[in-house]
Short mmCIF file of C-alpha atoms in Angstrom, two decimals:
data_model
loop_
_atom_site.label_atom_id
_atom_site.label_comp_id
_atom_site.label_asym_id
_atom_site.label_seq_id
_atom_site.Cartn_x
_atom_site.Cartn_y
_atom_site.Cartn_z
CA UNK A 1 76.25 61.12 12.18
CA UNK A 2 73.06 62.85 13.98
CA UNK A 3 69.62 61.77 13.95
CA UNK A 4 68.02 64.16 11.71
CA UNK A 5 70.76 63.39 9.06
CA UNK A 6 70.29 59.52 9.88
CA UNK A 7 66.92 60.17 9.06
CA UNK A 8 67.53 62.34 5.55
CA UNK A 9 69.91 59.37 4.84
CA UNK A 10 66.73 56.70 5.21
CA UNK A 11 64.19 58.93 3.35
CA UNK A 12 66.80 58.93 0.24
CA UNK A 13 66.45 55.13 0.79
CA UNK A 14 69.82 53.87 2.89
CA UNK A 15 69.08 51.06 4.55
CA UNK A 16 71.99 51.21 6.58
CA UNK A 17 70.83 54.94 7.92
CA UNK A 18 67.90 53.27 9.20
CA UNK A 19 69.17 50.22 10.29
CA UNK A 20 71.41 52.58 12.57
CA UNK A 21 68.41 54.24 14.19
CA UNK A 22 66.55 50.66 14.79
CA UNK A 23 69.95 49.75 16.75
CA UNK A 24 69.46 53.26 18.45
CA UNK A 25 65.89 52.09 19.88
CA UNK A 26 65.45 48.64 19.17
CA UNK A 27 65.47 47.91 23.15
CA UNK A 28 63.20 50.64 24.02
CA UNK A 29 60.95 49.65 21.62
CA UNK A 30 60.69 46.06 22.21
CA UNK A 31 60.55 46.33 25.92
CA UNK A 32 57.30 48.57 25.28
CA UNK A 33 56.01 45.78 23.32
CA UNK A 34 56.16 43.50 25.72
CA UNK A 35 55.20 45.40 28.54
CA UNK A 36 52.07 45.98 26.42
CA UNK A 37 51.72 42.60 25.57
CA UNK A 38 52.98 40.84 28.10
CA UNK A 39 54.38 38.08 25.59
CA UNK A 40 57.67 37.89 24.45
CA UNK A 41 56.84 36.21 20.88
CA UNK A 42 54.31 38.93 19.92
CA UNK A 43 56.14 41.24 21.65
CA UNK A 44 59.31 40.20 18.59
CA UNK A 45 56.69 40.43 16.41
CA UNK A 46 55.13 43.68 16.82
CA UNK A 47 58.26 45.25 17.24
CA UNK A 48 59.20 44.51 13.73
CA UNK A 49 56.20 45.43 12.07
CA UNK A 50 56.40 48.71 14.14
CA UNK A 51 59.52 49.29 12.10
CA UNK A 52 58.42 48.06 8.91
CA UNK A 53 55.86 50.61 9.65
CA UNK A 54 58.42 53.23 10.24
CA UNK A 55 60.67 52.79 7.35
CA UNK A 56 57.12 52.59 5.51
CA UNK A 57 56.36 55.98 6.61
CA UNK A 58 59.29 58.31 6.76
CA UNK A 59 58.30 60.53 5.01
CA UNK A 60 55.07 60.98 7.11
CA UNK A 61 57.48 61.92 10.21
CA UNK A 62 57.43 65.57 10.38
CA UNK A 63 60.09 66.35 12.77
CA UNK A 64 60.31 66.37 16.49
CA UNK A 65 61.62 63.58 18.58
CA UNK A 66 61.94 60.59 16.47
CA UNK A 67 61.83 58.20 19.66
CA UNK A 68 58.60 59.59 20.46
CA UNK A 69 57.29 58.70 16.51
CA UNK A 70 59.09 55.37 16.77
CA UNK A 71 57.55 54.68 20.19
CA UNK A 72 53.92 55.57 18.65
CA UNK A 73 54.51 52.81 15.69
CA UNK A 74 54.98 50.16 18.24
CA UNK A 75 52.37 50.96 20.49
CA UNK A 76 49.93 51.24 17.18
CA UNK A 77 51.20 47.53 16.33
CA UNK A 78 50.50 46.54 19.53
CA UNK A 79 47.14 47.97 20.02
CA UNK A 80 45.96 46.41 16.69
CA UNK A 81 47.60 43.32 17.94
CA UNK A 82 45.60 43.61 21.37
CA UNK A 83 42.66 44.04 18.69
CA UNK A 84 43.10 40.92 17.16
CA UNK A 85 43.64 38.90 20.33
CA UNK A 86 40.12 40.58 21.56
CA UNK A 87 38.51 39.23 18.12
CA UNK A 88 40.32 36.05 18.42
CA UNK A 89 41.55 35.19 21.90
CA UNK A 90 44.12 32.39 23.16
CA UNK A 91 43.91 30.59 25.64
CA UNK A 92 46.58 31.46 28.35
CA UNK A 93 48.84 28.77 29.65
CA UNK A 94 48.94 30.46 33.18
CA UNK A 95 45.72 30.26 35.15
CA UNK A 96 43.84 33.76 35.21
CA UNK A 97 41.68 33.32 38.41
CA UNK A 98 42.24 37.29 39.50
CA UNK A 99 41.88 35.91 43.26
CA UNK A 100 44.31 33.53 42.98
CA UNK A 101 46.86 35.62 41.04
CA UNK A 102 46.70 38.05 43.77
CA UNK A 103 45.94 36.25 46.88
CA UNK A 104 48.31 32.74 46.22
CA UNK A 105 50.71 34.03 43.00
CA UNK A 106 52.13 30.41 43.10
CA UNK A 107 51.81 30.20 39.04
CA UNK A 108 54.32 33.18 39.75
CA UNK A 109 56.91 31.23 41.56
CA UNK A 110 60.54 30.80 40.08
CA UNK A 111 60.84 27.07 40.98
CA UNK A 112 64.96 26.83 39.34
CA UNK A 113 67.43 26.74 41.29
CA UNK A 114 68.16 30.45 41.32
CA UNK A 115 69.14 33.05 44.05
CA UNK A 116 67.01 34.90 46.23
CA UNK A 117 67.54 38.23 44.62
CA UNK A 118 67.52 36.94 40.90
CA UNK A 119 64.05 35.58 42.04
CA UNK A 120 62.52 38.31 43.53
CA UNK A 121 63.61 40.46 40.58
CA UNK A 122 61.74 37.48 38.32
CA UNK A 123 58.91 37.82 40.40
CA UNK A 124 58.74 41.60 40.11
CA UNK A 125 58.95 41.43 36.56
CA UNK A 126 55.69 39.05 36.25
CA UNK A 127 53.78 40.63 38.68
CA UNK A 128 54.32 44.09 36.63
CA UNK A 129 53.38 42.43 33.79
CA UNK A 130 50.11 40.19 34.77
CA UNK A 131 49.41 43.50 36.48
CA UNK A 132 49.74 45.50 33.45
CA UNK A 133 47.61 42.89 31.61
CA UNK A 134 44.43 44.59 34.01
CA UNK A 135 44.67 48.47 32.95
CA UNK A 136 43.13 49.01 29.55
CA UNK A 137 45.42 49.64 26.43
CA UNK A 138 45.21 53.40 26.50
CA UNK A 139 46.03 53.41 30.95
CA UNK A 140 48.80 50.60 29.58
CA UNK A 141 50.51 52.69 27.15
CA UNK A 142 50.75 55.67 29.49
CA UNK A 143 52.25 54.14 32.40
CA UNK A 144 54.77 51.63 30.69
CA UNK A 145 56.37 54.77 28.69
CA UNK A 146 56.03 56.85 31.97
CA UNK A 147 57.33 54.86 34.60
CA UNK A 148 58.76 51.87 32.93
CA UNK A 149 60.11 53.43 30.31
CA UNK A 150 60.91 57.10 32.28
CA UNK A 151 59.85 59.37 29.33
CA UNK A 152 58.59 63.20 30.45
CA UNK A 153 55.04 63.47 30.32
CA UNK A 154 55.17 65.56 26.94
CA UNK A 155 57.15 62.81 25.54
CA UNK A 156 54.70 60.88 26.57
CA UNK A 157 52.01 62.78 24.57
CA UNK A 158 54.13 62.98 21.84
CA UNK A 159 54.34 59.10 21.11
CA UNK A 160 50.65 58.53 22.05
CA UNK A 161 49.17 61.27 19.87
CA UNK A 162 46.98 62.26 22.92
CA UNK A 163 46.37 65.68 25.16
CA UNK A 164 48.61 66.08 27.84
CA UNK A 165 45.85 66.39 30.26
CA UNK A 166 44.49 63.36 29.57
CA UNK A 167 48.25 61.90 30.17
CA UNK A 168 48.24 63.07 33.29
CA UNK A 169 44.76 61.88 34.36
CA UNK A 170 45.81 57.97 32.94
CA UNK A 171 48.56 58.28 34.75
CA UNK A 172 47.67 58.96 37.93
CA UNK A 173 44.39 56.39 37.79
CA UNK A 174 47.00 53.65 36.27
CA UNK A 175 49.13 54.05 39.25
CA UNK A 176 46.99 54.03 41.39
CA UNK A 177 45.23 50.57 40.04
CA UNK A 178 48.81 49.36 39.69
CA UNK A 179 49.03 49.93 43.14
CA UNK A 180 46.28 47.97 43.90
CA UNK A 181 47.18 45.04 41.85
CA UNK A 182 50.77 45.38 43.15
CA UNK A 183 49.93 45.16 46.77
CA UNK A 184 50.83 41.31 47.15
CA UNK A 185 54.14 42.26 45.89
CA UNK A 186 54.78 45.28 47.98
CA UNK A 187 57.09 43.31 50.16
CA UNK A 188 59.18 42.32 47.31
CA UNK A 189 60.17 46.17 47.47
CA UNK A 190 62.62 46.17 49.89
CA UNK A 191 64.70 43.79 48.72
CA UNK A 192 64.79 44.84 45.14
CA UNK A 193 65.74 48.73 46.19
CA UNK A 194 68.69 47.10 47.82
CA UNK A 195 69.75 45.65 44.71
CA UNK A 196 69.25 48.30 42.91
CA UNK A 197 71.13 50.51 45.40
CA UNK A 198 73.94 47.73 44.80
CA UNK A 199 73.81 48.01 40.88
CA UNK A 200 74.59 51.61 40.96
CA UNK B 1 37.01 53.87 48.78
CA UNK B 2 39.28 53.55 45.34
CA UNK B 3 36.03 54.98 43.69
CA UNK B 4 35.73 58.14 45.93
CA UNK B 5 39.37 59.34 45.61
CA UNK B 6 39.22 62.48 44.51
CA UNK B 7 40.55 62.50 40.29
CA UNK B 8 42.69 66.45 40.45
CA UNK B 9 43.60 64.99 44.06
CA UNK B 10 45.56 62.09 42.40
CA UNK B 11 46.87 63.84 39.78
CA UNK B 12 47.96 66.42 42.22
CA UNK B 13 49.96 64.04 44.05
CA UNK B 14 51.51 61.95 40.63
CA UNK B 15 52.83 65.31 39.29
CA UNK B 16 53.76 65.92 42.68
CA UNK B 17 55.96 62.39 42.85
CA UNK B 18 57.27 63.40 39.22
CA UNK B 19 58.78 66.77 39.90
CA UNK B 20 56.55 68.52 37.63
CA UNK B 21 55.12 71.16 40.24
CA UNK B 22 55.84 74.63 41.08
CA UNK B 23 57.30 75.53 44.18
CA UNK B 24 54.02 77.24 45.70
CA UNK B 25 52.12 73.88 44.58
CA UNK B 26 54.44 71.70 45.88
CA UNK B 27 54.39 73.82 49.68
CA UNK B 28 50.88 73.15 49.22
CA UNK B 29 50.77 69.40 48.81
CA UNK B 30 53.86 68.81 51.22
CA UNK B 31 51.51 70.87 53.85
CA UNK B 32 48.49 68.65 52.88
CA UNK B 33 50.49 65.52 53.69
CA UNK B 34 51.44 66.84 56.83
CA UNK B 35 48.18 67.40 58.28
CA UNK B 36 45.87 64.84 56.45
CA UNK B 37 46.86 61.07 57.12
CA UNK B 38 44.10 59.86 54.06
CA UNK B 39 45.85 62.32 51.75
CA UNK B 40 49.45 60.28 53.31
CA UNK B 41 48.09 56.99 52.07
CA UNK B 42 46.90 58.16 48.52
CA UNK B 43 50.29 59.72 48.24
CA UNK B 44 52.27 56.60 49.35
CA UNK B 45 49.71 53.62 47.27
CA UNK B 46 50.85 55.94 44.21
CA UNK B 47 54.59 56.32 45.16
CA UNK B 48 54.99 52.55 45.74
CA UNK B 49 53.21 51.71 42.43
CA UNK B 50 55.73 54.11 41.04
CA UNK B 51 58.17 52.87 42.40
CA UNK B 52 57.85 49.12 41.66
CA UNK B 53 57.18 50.01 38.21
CA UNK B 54 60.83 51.91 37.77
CA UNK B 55 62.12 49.01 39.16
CA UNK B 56 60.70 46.88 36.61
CA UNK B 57 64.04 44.76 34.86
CA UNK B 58 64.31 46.46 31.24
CA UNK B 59 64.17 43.19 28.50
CA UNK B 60 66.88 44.09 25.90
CA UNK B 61 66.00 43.14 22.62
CA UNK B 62 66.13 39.56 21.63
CA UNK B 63 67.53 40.06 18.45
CA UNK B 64 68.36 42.87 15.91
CA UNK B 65 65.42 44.31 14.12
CA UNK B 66 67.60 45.65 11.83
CA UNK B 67 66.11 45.49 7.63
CA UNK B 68 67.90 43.61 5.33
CA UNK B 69 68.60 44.93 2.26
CA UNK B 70 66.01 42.76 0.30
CA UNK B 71 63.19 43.89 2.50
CA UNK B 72 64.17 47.34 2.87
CA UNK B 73 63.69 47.39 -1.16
CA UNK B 74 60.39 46.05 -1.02
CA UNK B 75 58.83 48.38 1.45
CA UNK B 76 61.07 51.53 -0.07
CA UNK B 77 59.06 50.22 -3.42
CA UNK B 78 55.81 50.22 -1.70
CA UNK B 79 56.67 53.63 0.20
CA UNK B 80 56.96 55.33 -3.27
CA UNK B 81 53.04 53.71 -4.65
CA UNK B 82 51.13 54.95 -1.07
CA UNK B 83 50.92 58.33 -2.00
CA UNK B 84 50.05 57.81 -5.74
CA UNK B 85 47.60 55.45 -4.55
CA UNK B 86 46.10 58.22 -1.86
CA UNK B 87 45.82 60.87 -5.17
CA UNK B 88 44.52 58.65 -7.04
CA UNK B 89 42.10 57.69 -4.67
CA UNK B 90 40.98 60.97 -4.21
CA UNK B 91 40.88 61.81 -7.68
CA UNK B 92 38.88 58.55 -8.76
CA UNK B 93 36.48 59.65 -5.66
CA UNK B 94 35.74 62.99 -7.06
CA UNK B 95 35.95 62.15 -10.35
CA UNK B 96 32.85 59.48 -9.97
CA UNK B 97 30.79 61.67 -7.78
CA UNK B 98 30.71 64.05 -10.82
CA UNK B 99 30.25 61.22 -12.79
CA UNK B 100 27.12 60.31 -10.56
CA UNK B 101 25.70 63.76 -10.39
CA UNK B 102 25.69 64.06 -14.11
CA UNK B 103 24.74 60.63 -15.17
CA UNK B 104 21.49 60.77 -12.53
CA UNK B 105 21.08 64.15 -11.89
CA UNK B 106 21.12 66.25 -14.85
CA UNK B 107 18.55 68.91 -13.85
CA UNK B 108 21.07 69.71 -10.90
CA UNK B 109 23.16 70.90 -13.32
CA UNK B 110 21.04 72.17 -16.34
CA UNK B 111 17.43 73.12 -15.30
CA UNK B 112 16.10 72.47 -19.00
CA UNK B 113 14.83 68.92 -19.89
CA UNK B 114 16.65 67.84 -22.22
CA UNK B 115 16.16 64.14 -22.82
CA UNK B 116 14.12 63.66 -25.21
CA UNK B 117 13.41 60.56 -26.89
CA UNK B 118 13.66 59.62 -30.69
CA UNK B 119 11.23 57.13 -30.16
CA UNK B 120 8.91 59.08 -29.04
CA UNK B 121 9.28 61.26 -31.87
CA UNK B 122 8.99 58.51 -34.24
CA UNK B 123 5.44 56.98 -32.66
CA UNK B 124 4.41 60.86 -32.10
CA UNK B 125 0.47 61.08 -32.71
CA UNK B 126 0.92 64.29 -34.90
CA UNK B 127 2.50 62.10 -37.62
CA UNK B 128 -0.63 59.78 -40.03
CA UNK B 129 1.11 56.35 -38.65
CA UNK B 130 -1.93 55.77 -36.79
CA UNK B 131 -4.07 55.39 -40.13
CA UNK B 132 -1.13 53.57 -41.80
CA UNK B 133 -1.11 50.87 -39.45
CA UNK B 134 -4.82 49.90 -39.43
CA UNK B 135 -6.71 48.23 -42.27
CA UNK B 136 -10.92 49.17 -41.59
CA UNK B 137 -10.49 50.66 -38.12
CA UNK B 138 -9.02 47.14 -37.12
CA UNK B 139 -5.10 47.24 -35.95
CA UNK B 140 -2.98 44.89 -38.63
CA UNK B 141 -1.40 42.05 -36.84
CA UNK B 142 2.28 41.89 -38.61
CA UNK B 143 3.84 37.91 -38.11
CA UNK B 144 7.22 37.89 -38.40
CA UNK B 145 8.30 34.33 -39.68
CA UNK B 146 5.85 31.30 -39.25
CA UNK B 147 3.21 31.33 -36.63
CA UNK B 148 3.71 29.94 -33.21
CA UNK B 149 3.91 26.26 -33.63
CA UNK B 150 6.06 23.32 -32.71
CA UNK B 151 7.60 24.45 -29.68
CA UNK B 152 8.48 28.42 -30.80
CA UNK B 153 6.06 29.39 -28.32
CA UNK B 154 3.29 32.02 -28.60
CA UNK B 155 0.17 29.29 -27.38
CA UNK B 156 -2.02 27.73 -29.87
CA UNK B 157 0.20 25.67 -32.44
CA UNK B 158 -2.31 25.82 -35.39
CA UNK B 159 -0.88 24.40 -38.11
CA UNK B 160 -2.40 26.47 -40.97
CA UNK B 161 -1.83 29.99 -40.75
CA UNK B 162 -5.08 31.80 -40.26
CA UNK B 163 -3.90 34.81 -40.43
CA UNK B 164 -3.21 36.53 -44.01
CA UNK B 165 0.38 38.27 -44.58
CA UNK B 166 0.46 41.37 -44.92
CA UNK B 167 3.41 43.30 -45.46
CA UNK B 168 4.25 46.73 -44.65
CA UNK B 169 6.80 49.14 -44.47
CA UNK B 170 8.15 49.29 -41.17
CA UNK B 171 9.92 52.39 -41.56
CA UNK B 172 9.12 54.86 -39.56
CA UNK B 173 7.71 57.79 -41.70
CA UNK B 174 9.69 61.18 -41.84
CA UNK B 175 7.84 63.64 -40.00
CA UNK B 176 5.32 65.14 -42.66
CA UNK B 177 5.56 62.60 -45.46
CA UNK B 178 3.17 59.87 -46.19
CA UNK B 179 3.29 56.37 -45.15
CA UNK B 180 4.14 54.36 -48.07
CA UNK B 181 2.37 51.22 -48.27
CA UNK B 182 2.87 47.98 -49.59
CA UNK B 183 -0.77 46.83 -51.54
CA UNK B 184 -1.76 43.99 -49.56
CA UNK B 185 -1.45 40.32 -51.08
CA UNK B 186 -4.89 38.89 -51.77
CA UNK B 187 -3.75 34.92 -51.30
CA UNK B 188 -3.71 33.58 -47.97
CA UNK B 189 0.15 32.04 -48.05
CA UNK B 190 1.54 28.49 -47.59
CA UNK B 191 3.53 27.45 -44.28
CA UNK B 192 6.04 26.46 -46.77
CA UNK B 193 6.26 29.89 -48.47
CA UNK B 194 6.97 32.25 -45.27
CA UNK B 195 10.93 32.86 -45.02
CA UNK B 196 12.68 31.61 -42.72
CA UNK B 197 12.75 33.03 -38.73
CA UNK B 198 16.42 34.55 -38.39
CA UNK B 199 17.60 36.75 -35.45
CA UNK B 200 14.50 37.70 -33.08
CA UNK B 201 11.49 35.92 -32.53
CA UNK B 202 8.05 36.07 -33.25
CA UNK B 203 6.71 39.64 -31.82
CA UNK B 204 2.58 40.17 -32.68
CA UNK B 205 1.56 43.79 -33.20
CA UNK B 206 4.67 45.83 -31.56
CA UNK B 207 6.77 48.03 -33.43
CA UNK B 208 9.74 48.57 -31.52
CA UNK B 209 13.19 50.08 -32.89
CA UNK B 210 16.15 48.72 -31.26
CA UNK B 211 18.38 50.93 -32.81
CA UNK B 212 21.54 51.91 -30.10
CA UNK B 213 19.95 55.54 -30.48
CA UNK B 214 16.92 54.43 -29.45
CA UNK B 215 18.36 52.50 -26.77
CA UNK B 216 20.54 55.46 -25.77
CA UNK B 217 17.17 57.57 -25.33
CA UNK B 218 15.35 55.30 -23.59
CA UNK B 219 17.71 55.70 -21.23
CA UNK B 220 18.05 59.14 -20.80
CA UNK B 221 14.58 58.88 -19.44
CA UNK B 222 13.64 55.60 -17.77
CA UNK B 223 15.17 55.83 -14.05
CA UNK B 224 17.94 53.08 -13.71
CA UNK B 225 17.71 52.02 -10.09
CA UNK B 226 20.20 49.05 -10.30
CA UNK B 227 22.49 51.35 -12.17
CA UNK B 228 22.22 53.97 -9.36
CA UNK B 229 22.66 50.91 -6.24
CA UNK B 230 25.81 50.18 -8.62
CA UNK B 231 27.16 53.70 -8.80
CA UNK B 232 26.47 54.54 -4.98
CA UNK B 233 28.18 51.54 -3.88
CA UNK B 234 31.32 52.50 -5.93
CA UNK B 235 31.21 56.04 -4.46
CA UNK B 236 30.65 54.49 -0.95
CA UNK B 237 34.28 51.90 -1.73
CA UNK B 238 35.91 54.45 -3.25
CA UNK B 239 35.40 57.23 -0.19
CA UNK B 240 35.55 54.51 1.92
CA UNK B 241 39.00 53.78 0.36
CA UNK B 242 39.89 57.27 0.98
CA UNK B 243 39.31 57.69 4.44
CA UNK B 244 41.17 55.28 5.16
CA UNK B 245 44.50 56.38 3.35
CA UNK B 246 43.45 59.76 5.29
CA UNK B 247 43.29 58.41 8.40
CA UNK B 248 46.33 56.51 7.95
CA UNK B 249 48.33 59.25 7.15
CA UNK B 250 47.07 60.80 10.34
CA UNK B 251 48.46 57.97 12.34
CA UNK B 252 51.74 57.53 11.01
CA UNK B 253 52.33 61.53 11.14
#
C-alpha cells in the first residue's frame, strides 16, 4: 500500500494505517529528537507526542511530503519541550564549563573497555551533540535535518514551515559555528572516514 | 574574524558544498578558491563541519511508537471535537461581540434614544403627586412598621412614636387622574397597634418601586461598568480562545 492511501486509511480512523507510517519514520523522527535535545529520555518522549500530534491532526495535513509534516510535529514537540526546560531548567549531570568541554573534553571520554574505532565514533556522537546544544533551536533544527538527517534544502523548508532563504542563511552560519565548536574533534575525522569507507 | 565573514559569502560556499549551484556559479567559486587562500579556509571550516555532522551515528529508535488501539480511539475521539470546538469558538466570539454592542451600545445601532424609564414617568413633575404628597407645604414622612428602636436601626430609639401615621396611597397616580387620598387619622397610634415589619425595612420619605420593570429601566439607563469589565473580559477569553485554535491549525497544517 502507498503513502497517500496509508494516509486515507488513518483519516477513516485505521490504526493500523498509521501505525504503518510511524514504523515508516519512527527512526528519522526520533533521531531528530534527540539531536535536538540531546537526551535520549525526552528525546522518547517527544517523539511520541509528535505522533500523537500527528494522528491528532490528519486531517490538517494537506498533501505534500508527509515526512516533511511528520518531521515538523517533532521538531514543534521539541521546541515546546526546549520551552519548558528554558522556564524550568535541570541541572545537567555533565559539567558545562564551555572551556573545558572544548579545551579538556574528558567528561567526553568512553572509559569501557571498548575499541578504538567504536570510541571515536562515541566520541563523535557527543561532541555533535554538546555541540548542537550551542546553536539556537531554529540554527538546530536546520542543520540536524540538513546534514544529519540529509534532507534537500526545500525539504528542509517544508518541515520547518520557514522561507527557503532563510534555510540557507541558518545553514551556512550553523555550520560554520559547528565548525567552531567541532574543532577539538577535527582529528577524530580521519579515523571515522575510514570506517565509514569500511562500512560501505 | 568569525564576525566579519562575509553572510552571501558563506552561503555561497554551503550551497556550493551541497551541489545546489549552477555551473557558471560553481566556475566562479572553484576560481575564487583558487586564487584567495581566506576564501580556502571559510570553504574548508564549513566542509569539515559538514562533514563531521554526516558522519554523525544515526540512533534507531528505542522502541516502536506505534498507537495502540485504546489510544488511537481516544485521540480519533478528540480529533472529531477540535473542529466543533474551533466553530463554536468562533461562533460564541461573534455571537457575544454582538451581544456587547447591543447590550452597551445601542445608539451604534439605532440613533434614537430609546430608553426611557417608567419611573421616571411615574415621579414626572407634570403629574399633581407633588401636592399629594405634602400636608401644609411640609413633605409627609410615611413609617413603614414601628419606628427605629431596639436594634432595627435608623438612630434615636425613642420609645413613643412621635410621629403621627398617616396613611396614603402609594400608588402611583395614572397620568391625568387625581391622587386619591386616604383622610388622615386624627389619634396619634400605640406602639402596640402598628402591624407588624414584614419583608423590607424601615425606609423614611422615599417612594421607590421595585417592580422588575422598573428595575429593567433603570437599567437601560444607568451605565453598568462592572457589567461591561465582565462582558469585555469574556470577549477578550473567548477571542483569546480563538486565536489560539487558529494558530494551531496553522501549525499542524
Amino acid at each position: 500500500m502507498d503513502e497517500i492511501a496509508l494516509i486515507a486509511a488513518a483519516r477513516q480512523g485505521d490504526p493500523d494505517a498509521f501505525n504503518r507510517l510511524v514504523l515508516a519514520y519512527q527512526d528519522m523522527a526520533y533521531n531528530l529528537a534527540y539531536r535536538m535535545l540531546g537526551e535520549e529520555s525526552r528525546a522518547e518522549e517527544c517523539t511520541q507526542d509528535a505522533f500523537f500530534a500527528a494522528y491528532r491532526n490528519l486531517n490538517s495535513f494537506r498533501g505534500g511530503s508527509f515526512k516533511s509534516w511528520v518531521l515538523r510535529m517533532v521538531n514543534n514537540a521539541c521546541i515546546d519541550e526546549l520551552r519548558r526546560r528554558k522556564r524550568r531548567p535541570l541541572i545537567p549531570l555533565e559539567p558545562l564549563h564551555d572551556d573545558e568541554e572544548v579545551e579538556s573534553p574528558a567528561w567526553l571520554a568512553d572509559t569501557g573497555p571498548t575499541p578504538e574505532e567504536t570510541a571515536a565514533t562515541h566520541e563523535l556522537d557527543q561532541a555533535i551533540t554538546h555541540c548542537l546544544q550551542t546553536l539556537t533551536p531554529d540554527a538546530r533544527s536546520v542543520i540536524v535535518l540538513a546534514d544529519v538527517e540529509e534532507l534537500g534544502y526545500e525539504e528542509v523548508a517544508a518541515a520547518l514551515h520557514t522561507p527557503l532563504g532563510t534555510v540557507k542563511s541558518r545553514l551556512a552560519r550553523a555550520r560554520l559555528k559547528m565548525q567552531d565548536c567541532l574543532q577539538g574533534f577535527m582529528e577524530l575525522l580521519p579515523t571515522i572516514e575510514r570506517l565509514e569507507g569500511e562500512g560501505k | 574574524m568569525r564576525s566579519q565573514v562575509n553572510l552571501d559569502r558563506l552561503i555561497l560556499f554551503s550551497e556550493y558544498l551541497d551541489g545546489r549551484l549552477h555551473a557558471k556559479d560553481q566556475a566562479g567559486v572553484d576560481a575564487l578558491l583558487a586564487s584567495d587562500t581566506g576564501a580556502n579556509t571559510e570553504m574548508a571550516a564549513i566542509r569539515s563541519a559538514r562533514q563531521l555532522l554526516r558522519l554523525a551515528p544515526h540512533r534507531p529508535a528505542p522502541r516502536n511508537f506505534t498507537l495502540q488501539p485504546a489510544i488511537a480511539r481516544t485521540i480519533r475521539r478528540d480529533r472529531r471535537a477540535i473542529p466543533l470546538l474551533g466553530t463554536s469558538g468562533l461562533l460564541s466570539t461573534s455571537l457575544a461581540l454582538a451581544l456587547f454592542l447591543f447590550a452597551y451600545f445601542p445608539q451604534a445601532i439605532q440613533p434614537e434614544p430609546v430608553a426611557v424609564s417608567s419611573f421616571a414617568v411615574e415621579m414626572a413633575p407634570a403629574a399633581p403627586a407633588p401636592a399629594a404628597y405634602t400636608v401644609n407645604g411640609e413633605p409627609i414622612i410615611i413609617t413603614w412598621g414601628v419606628p427605629a428602636a431596639g436594634g432595627r436601626g435608623g438612630g434615636g430609639g425613642a420609645v413613643e412614636p412621635a410621629v403621627a401615621a398617616e396613611t396614603y396611597s402609594l400608588k402611583s397616580p395614572a397620568a391625568g387622574a387625581p391622587i386619591e387620598q386616604a383622610a388622615p387619622q386624627a389619634d396619634t397610634l400605640a406602639v402596640s397597634d402598628y402591624p407588624p415589619i414584614t419583608g423590607s425595612g424601615p425606609i423614611l420619605g422615599v417612594f421607590e418601586s421595585n417592580t422588575a420593570e422598573n428595575k429593567t429601566a433603570r437599567g437601560a439607563t444607568a451605565v453598568n461598568y462592572r457589567g461591561i469589565g465582565i462582558n469585555i473580559l469574556l470577549l477578550f477569553g473567548l477571542a483569546l480562545s480563538t486565536a489560539a485554535y487558529l494558530l494551531r491549525r496553522r501549525r499542524y497544517q
